[in-house]
CSV table of N, CA and C and ligand atoms in Angstrom, one decimal:
chain,number,residue,atom,x,y,z
A,565,MET,N,107.0,72.8,106.3
A,565,MET,CA,107.0,72.9,107.8
A,565,MET,C,107.2,74.4,108.1
A,566,PRO,N,106.0,74.9,109.0
A,566,PRO,CA,106.0,76.0,109.3
A,566,PRO,C,107.3,76.3,110.6
A,567,GLU,N,107.5,77.7,110.4
A,567,GLU,CA,108.7,78.0,111.6
A,567,GLU,C,108.1,77.9,112.8
A,568,PRO,N,108.8,77.9,113.5
A,568,PRO,CA,108.4,77.4,115.2
A,568,PRO,C,108.1,79.0,115.4
A,569,ALA,N,107.2,79.1,116.6
A,569,ALA,CA,107.1,80.4,117.2
A,569,ALA,C,108.3,81.0,117.9
A,570,VAL,N,108.2,82.3,117.7
A,570,VAL,CA,109.5,83.2,118.3
A,570,VAL,C,109.9,82.4,119.8
A,571,PRO,N,111.0,82.0,120.0
A,571,PRO,CA,111.7,81.4,121.0
A,571,PRO,C,111.4,82.5,122.5
A,572,ALA,N,110.8,81.9,123.7
A,572,ALA,CA,110.8,82.9,125.1
A,572,ALA,C,112.1,83.7,125.0
A,573,LYS,N,113.1,83.2,124.8
A,573,LYS,CA,114.4,83.7,125.4
A,573,LYS,C,114.8,85.1,124.0
A,574,LEU,N,114.2,85.0,122.9
A,574,LEU,CA,114.2,86.1,122.0
A,574,LEU,C,113.0,86.7,122.1
A,575,LYS,N,112.0,86.6,122.6
A,575,LYS,CA,110.8,87.4,123.3
A,575,LYS,C,111.6,88.4,124.1
A,576,ARG,N,111.9,87.8,125.3
A,576,ARG,CA,112.6,88.6,126.3
A,576,ARG,C,113.2,89.8,125.7
A,577,LEU,N,114.4,89.0,125.0
A,577,LEU,CA,115.3,90.2,124.3
A,577,LEU,C,114.9,91.4,123.8
A,578,VAL,N,113.8,91.1,122.7
A,578,VAL,CA,113.2,91.9,122.0
A,578,VAL,C,112.2,93.1,123.0
A,579,SER,N,111.7,92.3,124.0
A,579,SER,CA,110.8,93.4,124.9
A,579,SER,C,111.8,94.0,125.9
A,580,LEU,N,112.8,93.6,126.3
A,580,LEU,CA,113.8,94.2,127.0
A,580,LEU,C,114.5,95.6,126.1
A,581,ARG,N,114.8,95.0,125.1
A,581,ARG,CA,115.5,95.9,123.9
A,581,ARG,C,114.6,97.3,123.6
A,582,SER,N,113.5,97.3,123.7
A,582,SER,CA,112.6,98.2,123.2
A,582,SER,C,112.2,99.0,124.6
A,583,ARG,N,112.5,98.5,126.0
A,583,ARG,CA,112.1,99.0,126.9
A,583,ARG,C,110.4,98.9,127.0
A,584,GLY,N,109.7,98.2,126.5
A,584,GLY,CA,108.6,98.0,126.9
A,584,GLY,C,107.6,99.0,126.0
A,585,CYS,N,108.1,99.5,125.1
A,585,CYS,CA,107.5,100.3,124.1
A,585,CYS,C,107.2,99.6,122.8
A,586,CYS,N,105.9,100.2,122.3
A,586,CYS,CA,106.0,99.7,121.0
A,586,CYS,C,106.9,100.4,120.0
A,587,GLU,N,107.7,99.6,119.3
A,587,GLU,CA,108.9,100.5,118.4
A,587,GLU,C,108.2,101.4,117.3
A,588,TYR,N,107.0,101.5,117.1
A,588,TYR,CA,106.1,102.4,116.1
A,588,TYR,C,105.8,103.6,116.8
A,589,CYS,N,104.5,103.4,117.6
A,589,CYS,CA,103.7,104.4,118.1
A,589,CYS,C,104.4,104.8,119.6
A,590,PHE,N,105.4,104.1,120.1
A,590,PHE,CA,105.9,104.3,121.1
A,590,PHE,C,104.8,104.4,122.6
A,591,GLY,N,103.7,103.5,122.0
A,591,GLY,CA,102.6,103.1,123.1
A,591,GLY,C,103.6,102.4,124.2
A,592,GLN,N,103.3,102.3,125.7
A,592,GLN,CA,103.8,101.9,126.5
A,592,GLN,C,103.1,100.5,127.1
A,593,ALA,N,104.0,99.3,127.1
A,593,ALA,CA,103.0,98.0,127.3
A,593,ALA,C,102.6,98.1,128.9
A,594,ARG,N,103.1,98.8,129.6
A,594,ARG,CA,102.4,98.8,131.2
A,594,ARG,C,101.1,99.7,131.3
A,595,PHE,N,100.6,100.4,130.3
A,595,PHE,CA,99.5,101.1,130.0
A,595,PHE,C,98.4,100.7,129.3
A,596,ALA,N,98.8,99.5,128.7
A,596,ALA,CA,98.1,98.8,127.4
A,596,ALA,C,97.2,97.8,127.9
A,597,LEU,N,95.9,97.7,127.2
A,597,LEU,CA,95.0,96.5,127.9
A,597,LEU,C,95.0,95.2,127.4
A,598,GLN,N,95.8,95.3,126.1
A,598,GLN,CA,96.3,94.1,125.3
A,598,GLN,C,97.8,93.5,125.5
A,599,GLU,N,98.3,92.5,125.4
A,599,GLU,CA,99.7,92.2,125.8
A,599,GLU,C,100.4,92.7,124.0
A,600,PHE,N,101.5,93.5,124.0
A,600,PHE,CA,102.4,93.5,122.8
A,600,PHE,C,102.7,92.2,122.2
A,601,SER,N,102.9,92.3,120.6
A,601,SER,CA,103.4,91.2,119.8
A,601,SER,C,104.8,91.8,119.7
A,602,ILE,N,105.5,90.3,119.2
A,602,ILE,CA,106.6,90.5,118.9
A,602,ILE,C,106.5,90.5,117.3
A,603,GLU,N,106.6,91.3,116.6
A,603,GLU,CA,106.5,91.3,115.2
A,603,GLU,C,107.5,91.4,114.2
A,604,HIS,N,107.2,90.5,113.3
A,604,HIS,CA,108.0,90.6,112.2
A,604,HIS,C,108.0,91.5,111.3
A,605,ILE,N,109.2,92.3,111.2
A,605,ILE,CA,109.6,93.3,110.3
A,605,ILE,C,109.4,93.2,108.8
A,606,LEU,N,110.2,92.3,108.6
A,606,LEU,CA,109.9,91.5,107.1
A,606,LEU,C,108.9,90.1,107.5
A,607,PRO,N,107.5,90.1,107.3
A,607,PRO,CA,106.7,89.2,107.5
A,607,PRO,C,107.4,87.7,107.2
A,608,LYS,N,107.1,87.0,108.0
A,608,LYS,CA,106.9,85.6,107.7
A,608,LYS,C,106.6,85.1,106.3
A,609,SER,N,105.4,85.7,106.1
A,609,SER,CA,104.7,85.4,104.8
A,609,SER,C,105.8,85.9,103.5
A,610,LYS,N,106.6,86.8,103.9
A,610,LYS,CA,107.5,87.5,102.7
A,610,LYS,C,108.8,86.7,103.0
A,611,GLY,N,108.8,85.4,103.7
A,611,GLY,CA,110.5,85.1,104.3
A,611,GLY,C,111.1,85.9,105.2
A,612,GLY,N,110.5,86.9,106.2
A,612,GLY,CA,111.2,87.4,107.1
A,612,GLY,C,111.4,86.0,108.1
A,613,LYS,N,112.5,86.3,108.8
A,613,LYS,CA,112.8,85.3,109.8
A,613,LYS,C,112.9,85.5,111.2
A,614,SER,N,112.5,84.7,112.1
A,614,SER,CA,112.2,84.8,113.7
A,614,SER,C,113.9,85.0,114.1
A,615,GLU,N,114.4,86.2,114.0
A,615,GLU,CA,115.9,86.8,114.5
A,615,GLU,C,115.6,88.2,114.8
A,616,SER,N,116.5,88.2,115.7
A,616,SER,CA,116.6,89.5,116.5
A,616,SER,C,116.4,90.7,115.6
A,617,GLU,N,117.4,90.8,114.4
A,617,GLU,CA,117.4,91.7,113.5
A,617,GLU,C,116.0,91.9,112.8
A,618,ASN,N,115.1,90.9,112.7
A,618,ASN,CA,114.0,91.1,112.2
A,618,ASN,C,112.5,91.2,112.9
A,619,LEU,N,113.1,91.7,114.2
A,619,LEU,CA,111.6,91.6,115.3
A,619,LEU,C,111.8,92.6,115.8
A,620,ALA,N,110.3,93.2,116.4
A,620,ALA,CA,110.2,94.4,117.1
A,620,ALA,C,109.3,94.2,117.9
A,621,LEU,N,109.0,95.0,119.0
A,621,LEU,CA,107.7,95.2,119.8
A,621,LEU,C,106.8,95.9,119.2
A,622,ALA,N,105.6,95.4,119.3
A,622,ALA,CA,104.5,96.3,118.7
A,622,ALA,C,103.5,96.0,119.6
A,623,CYS,N,102.7,97.3,119.6
A,623,CYS,CA,101.2,97.0,120.1
A,623,CYS,C,100.2,96.5,119.3
A,624,GLN,N,99.2,96.0,119.8
A,624,GLN,CA,98.1,95.2,119.0
A,624,GLN,C,97.9,96.1,117.9
A,625,GLY,N,97.4,97.4,118.0
A,625,GLY,CA,97.0,98.1,116.8
A,625,GLY,C,98.1,98.4,116.0
A,626,CYS,N,99.4,98.7,116.1
A,626,CYS,CA,100.1,98.8,115.1
A,626,CYS,C,100.6,97.3,114.7
A,627,ASN,N,100.9,96.2,115.3
A,627,ASN,CA,101.0,95.0,114.5
A,627,ASN,C,99.9,94.5,113.5
A,628,ASN,N,98.4,95.1,113.7
A,628,ASN,CA,97.4,94.6,113.1
A,628,ASN,C,97.3,95.6,112.0
A,629,HIS,N,97.6,96.7,112.1
A,629,HIS,CA,97.7,97.6,110.7
A,629,HIS,C,98.9,97.4,109.7
A,630,LYS,N,99.9,96.7,110.6
A,630,LYS,CA,101.0,96.7,109.6
A,630,LYS,C,101.0,95.3,108.7
A,631,TYR,N,100.3,94.4,109.6
A,631,TYR,CA,99.7,93.0,109.0
A,631,TYR,C,101.6,92.4,108.0
A,632,ASN,N,101.2,92.5,107.0
A,632,ASN,CA,102.2,92.0,106.1
A,632,ASN,C,102.8,92.8,105.1
A,633,HIS,N,102.6,94.2,105.5
A,633,HIS,CA,103.0,95.0,104.5
A,633,HIS,C,104.4,95.7,104.9
A,634,THR,N,105.1,95.9,104.0
A,634,THR,CA,106.4,96.2,104.0
A,634,THR,C,106.4,97.7,103.1
A,635,HIS,N,105.7,98.2,102.3
A,635,HIS,CA,105.7,99.4,101.7
A,635,HIS,C,104.4,100.0,101.9
A,636,ALA,N,104.3,101.4,101.6
A,636,ALA,CA,103.0,102.0,101.8
A,636,ALA,C,103.4,103.5,100.7
A,637,ARG,N,102.1,103.9,100.5
A,637,ARG,CA,102.6,105.1,99.7
A,637,ARG,C,102.6,106.7,100.7
A,638,ASP,N,103.9,107.3,100.3
A,638,ASP,CA,104.0,108.7,100.6
A,638,ASP,C,102.9,109.6,100.3
A,639,PRO,N,102.0,110.2,101.5
A,639,PRO,CA,101.1,111.2,100.7
A,639,PRO,C,101.5,112.1,100.2
A,640,VAL,N,102.7,112.7,100.5
A,640,VAL,CA,103.1,114.1,99.8
A,640,VAL,C,103.9,113.8,98.0
A,641,SER,N,104.5,113.1,98.2
A,641,SER,CA,105.7,112.4,96.8
A,641,SER,C,104.5,111.4,96.2
A,642,GLN,N,103.5,110.7,96.6
A,642,GLN,CA,102.7,109.5,96.4
A,642,GLN,C,103.9,108.6,95.8
A,643,ALA,N,105.1,108.4,95.9
A,643,ALA,CA,105.7,107.3,95.9
A,643,ALA,C,105.7,106.3,96.7
A,644,ILE,N,105.7,105.0,96.2
A,644,ILE,CA,105.6,103.9,97.5
A,644,ILE,C,107.0,103.4,97.9
A,645,VAL,N,107.1,103.6,99.2
A,645,VAL,CA,108.1,103.4,99.7
A,645,VAL,C,108.1,102.4,100.9
A,646,THR,N,109.2,101.8,101.5
A,646,THR,CA,109.3,101.0,102.6
A,646,THR,C,108.8,101.6,104.0
A,647,ILE,N,108.1,100.9,104.8
A,647,ILE,CA,107.7,101.1,106.1
A,647,ILE,C,109.0,101.3,107.0
A,648,TYR,N,108.8,102.3,107.9
A,648,TYR,CA,110.0,102.6,109.0
A,648,TYR,C,110.3,101.0,109.4
A,649,ASN,N,111.6,100.7,109.4
A,649,ASN,CA,112.2,99.9,109.9
A,649,ASN,C,113.0,100.1,111.3
A,650,PRO,N,112.5,99.7,112.3
A,650,PRO,CA,112.8,100.0,113.7
A,650,PRO,C,114.5,99.2,113.9
A,651,ARG,N,114.7,98.4,113.4
A,651,ARG,CA,116.2,98.0,113.5
A,651,ARG,C,117.1,98.6,112.7
A,652,GLN,N,116.9,99.0,111.5
A,652,GLN,CA,117.7,99.8,110.4
A,652,GLN,C,117.7,101.4,110.7
A,653,GLN,N,116.6,101.6,111.1
A,653,GLN,CA,116.4,103.0,111.2
A,653,GLN,C,116.1,103.8,112.3
A,654,ARG,N,116.5,105.0,112.6
A,654,ARG,CA,116.3,105.8,113.9
A,654,ARG,C,115.1,106.4,114.0
A,655,TRP,N,114.3,106.3,115.0
A,655,TRP,CA,112.6,106.5,114.9
A,655,TRP,C,112.6,108.2,114.7
A,656,SER,N,113.6,108.9,115.6
A,656,SER,CA,113.6,110.6,115.7
A,656,SER,C,114.0,111.0,114.4
A,657,GLU,N,114.5,110.4,113.6
A,657,GLU,CA,114.9,110.6,112.2
A,657,GLU,C,113.8,110.7,111.3
A,658,HIS,N,113.1,110.0,111.7
A,658,HIS,CA,111.6,109.9,110.7
A,658,HIS,C,110.2,110.3,111.3
A,659,PHE,N,110.4,110.4,112.7
A,659,PHE,CA,109.0,110.9,113.4
A,659,PHE,C,109.7,112.0,114.2
A,660,ALA,N,108.4,112.8,114.5
A,660,ALA,CA,108.6,113.8,115.8
A,660,ALA,C,107.1,113.7,116.6
A,661,TRP,N,107.2,114.4,117.8
A,661,TRP,CA,105.7,114.4,118.5
A,661,TRP,C,105.5,115.9,118.2
A,662,ASN,N,104.0,116.1,117.7
A,662,ASN,CA,103.6,117.6,117.8
A,662,ASN,C,103.9,118.4,119.2
A,663,GLU,N,103.4,119.6,119.1
A,663,GLU,CA,103.7,120.5,120.1
A,663,GLU,C,103.0,120.1,121.6
A,664,ASP,N,102.1,119.1,121.3
A,664,ASP,CA,101.4,118.8,122.5
A,664,ASP,C,101.8,117.2,123.1
A,665,PHE,N,102.4,116.7,122.1
A,665,PHE,CA,102.7,115.2,122.4
A,665,PHE,C,101.8,114.4,122.2
A,666,THR,N,100.8,114.4,121.5
A,666,THR,CA,99.8,113.9,121.5
A,666,THR,C,99.5,113.0,120.0
A,667,ALA,N,100.2,113.7,119.0
A,667,ALA,CA,100.4,113.1,117.7
A,667,ALA,C,102.1,112.7,117.5
A,668,ILE,N,102.2,111.7,116.4
A,668,ILE,CA,103.4,111.6,115.9
A,668,ILE,C,103.2,112.5,114.5
A,669,VAL,N,104.3,112.8,114.3
A,669,VAL,CA,104.6,113.6,112.7
A,669,VAL,C,105.3,112.9,111.7
A,670,GLY,N,105.2,112.5,110.6
A,670,GLY,CA,106.0,111.6,109.8
A,670,GLY,C,107.1,112.7,109.4
A,671,LEU,N,108.4,112.8,109.6
A,671,LEU,CA,108.9,113.8,109.1
A,671,LEU,C,109.7,113.7,107.5
A,672,ILE,N,109.9,112.5,107.2
A,672,ILE,CA,110.3,112.4,105.6
A,672,ILE,C,109.6,111.0,105.0
A,673,GLN,N,110.0,110.8,103.9
A,673,GLN,CA,109.6,109.9,103.2
A,673,GLN,C,109.1,108.6,103.4
A,674,THR,N,109.9,108.1,105.0
A,674,THR,CA,109.5,107.0,105.3
A,674,THR,C,108.5,107.2,106.4
A,675,GLY,N,108.6,108.3,107.1
A,675,GLY,CA,107.7,108.6,108.2
A,675,GLY,C,106.4,108.9,108.0
A,676,ARG,N,106.4,109.7,106.8
A,676,ARG,CA,104.7,110.0,106.7
A,676,ARG,C,103.9,108.9,106.2
A,677,PRO,N,104.4,107.8,105.2
A,677,PRO,CA,103.7,106.7,105.0
A,677,PRO,C,103.3,105.9,106.3
A,678,THR,N,104.6,105.8,106.9
A,678,THR,CA,104.3,105.0,107.9
A,678,THR,C,103.2,105.4,109.1
A,679,VAL,N,103.1,106.5,109.3
A,679,VAL,CA,102.2,107.3,109.9
A,679,VAL,C,100.8,106.9,109.4
A,680,GLN,N,100.2,106.6,108.3
A,680,GLN,CA,99.4,106.6,107.8
A,680,GLN,C,99.1,105.0,107.9
A,681,ALA,N,100.0,104.2,107.2
A,681,ALA,CA,99.7,102.8,107.1
A,681,ALA,C,99.3,102.1,108.5
A,682,LEU,N,100.2,102.4,109.5
A,682,LEU,CA,99.9,101.9,110.5
A,682,LEU,C,98.9,102.6,111.7
A,683,GLU,N,98.4,103.7,111.1
A,683,GLU,CA,97.7,104.7,111.8
A,683,GLU,C,97.8,105.1,113.0
A,684,LEU,N,99.5,105.9,112.9
A,684,LEU,CA,99.9,105.9,114.5
A,684,LEU,C,99.3,107.0,115.3
A,685,ASN,N,98.4,107.8,115.0
A,685,ASN,CA,97.6,108.5,115.5
A,685,ASN,C,96.0,108.2,115.6
A,686,ARG,N,95.9,106.8,115.7
A,686,ARG,CA,94.4,106.4,116.5
A,686,ARG,C,93.8,107.3,117.7
A,687,PRO,N,92.7,107.4,117.7
A,687,PRO,CA,92.0,108.3,118.4
A,687,PRO,C,92.2,107.8,120.0
A,688,PRO,N,92.3,106.4,120.2
A,688,PRO,CA,92.7,106.1,121.7
A,688,PRO,C,93.9,106.3,121.7
A,689,LEU,N,94.9,106.2,121.0
A,689,LEU,CA,96.1,106.5,121.2
A,689,LEU,C,96.4,108.1,121.8
A,690,ILE,N,95.7,108.8,120.7
A,690,ILE,CA,95.7,110.2,121.2
A,690,ILE,C,95.3,110.6,122.7
A,691,ASN,N,94.1,110.1,123.1
A,691,ASN,CA,93.5,110.4,124.2
A,691,ASN,C,94.3,109.6,125.4
A,692,LEU,N,94.9,108.4,125.1
A,692,LEU,CA,96.1,107.9,126.1
A,692,LEU,C,97.3,108.6,126.2
A,693,ARG,N,97.9,109.3,125.2
A,693,ARG,CA,98.9,110.3,125.2
A,693,ARG,C,98.8,111.5,126.0
A,694,ARG,N,97.5,111.9,125.7
A,694,ARG,CA,97.0,113.2,126.3
A,694,ARG,C,97.1,113.1,127.9
A,695,ILE,N,96.3,111.9,128.5
A,695,ILE,CA,96.5,111.7,130.0
A,695,ILE,C,97.7,111.4,130.4
A,696,LEU,N,98.6,110.4,129.8
A,696,LEU,CA,99.7,110.0,130.2
A,696,LEU,C,100.8,111.4,130.3
A,697,TYR,N,100.4,112.2,129.2
A,697,TYR,CA,101.5,113.4,129.1
A,697,TYR,C,101.0,114.4,130.6
A,698,GLN,N,100.0,114.4,131.0
A,698,GLN,CA,99.3,115.5,132.0
A,698,GLN,C,100.1,114.6,133.3
A,699,ALA,N,100.2,113.3,133.4
A,699,ALA,CA,100.5,112.6,134.6
A,699,ALA,C,102.0,112.4,134.4
A,700,GLY,N,102.9,113.1,133.5
A,700,GLY,CA,104.0,112.8,133.5
A,700,GLY,C,104.8,111.6,133.1
A,701,GLU,N,103.9,110.8,132.2
A,701,GLU,CA,104.5,109.6,132.0
A,701,GLU,C,104.3,109.5,130.7
A,702,HIS,N,104.3,110.2,129.9
A,702,HIS,CA,104.6,110.6,128.2
A,702,HIS,C,104.9,111.8,127.5
A,703,PRO,N,106.2,111.8,126.5
A,703,PRO,CA,106.6,110.6,126.0
A,703,PRO,C,107.5,109.7,126.9
A,704,PRO,N,107.6,108.6,126.6
A,704,PRO,CA,108.5,107.4,127.5
A,704,PRO,C,110.0,108.0,127.1
A,705,ALA,N,110.9,107.8,128.3
A,705,ALA,CA,112.3,108.2,127.8
A,705,ALA,C,112.9,107.7,126.9
A,706,THR,N,112.4,106.7,126.4
A,706,THR,CA,113.2,105.9,125.2
A,706,THR,C,112.8,106.7,123.7
A,707,ALA,N,111.5,107.5,123.9
A,707,ALA,CA,111.1,108.1,122.6
A,707,ALA,C,111.9,109.4,122.3
B,108,ZN,ZN1,102.2,100.7,118.2
């Protein structure tokens, strides 16, 4: 029997905890054209549960690119490593903004493959970050 959808109360908790930001690319839901998703960090197809510690808020782009992946190849070491886990790891230890805050730089062996696998620097995101930065709305305070 399939697991039921994420209960509304849990969705609210995940959304509030993330302060309305994608937990991968730090896109802000209030500036997004598509509703953000409640993403299963360990996918349901791999046994992931709809529990607070396995859920993250993700924009549609990050959610689509992550799909059911949990690992990716580090472009530097070529090792297959786990994708960044926003519940167990701190974003600022794995990623940084470039000098004009338009691109995310993967700092270590988890950050680099996550930037590639989730395509955290998709051209529309870079354009939006540039405009929001000029408007004083990027990076969000939580980033
Ligand atoms: Zn995102």
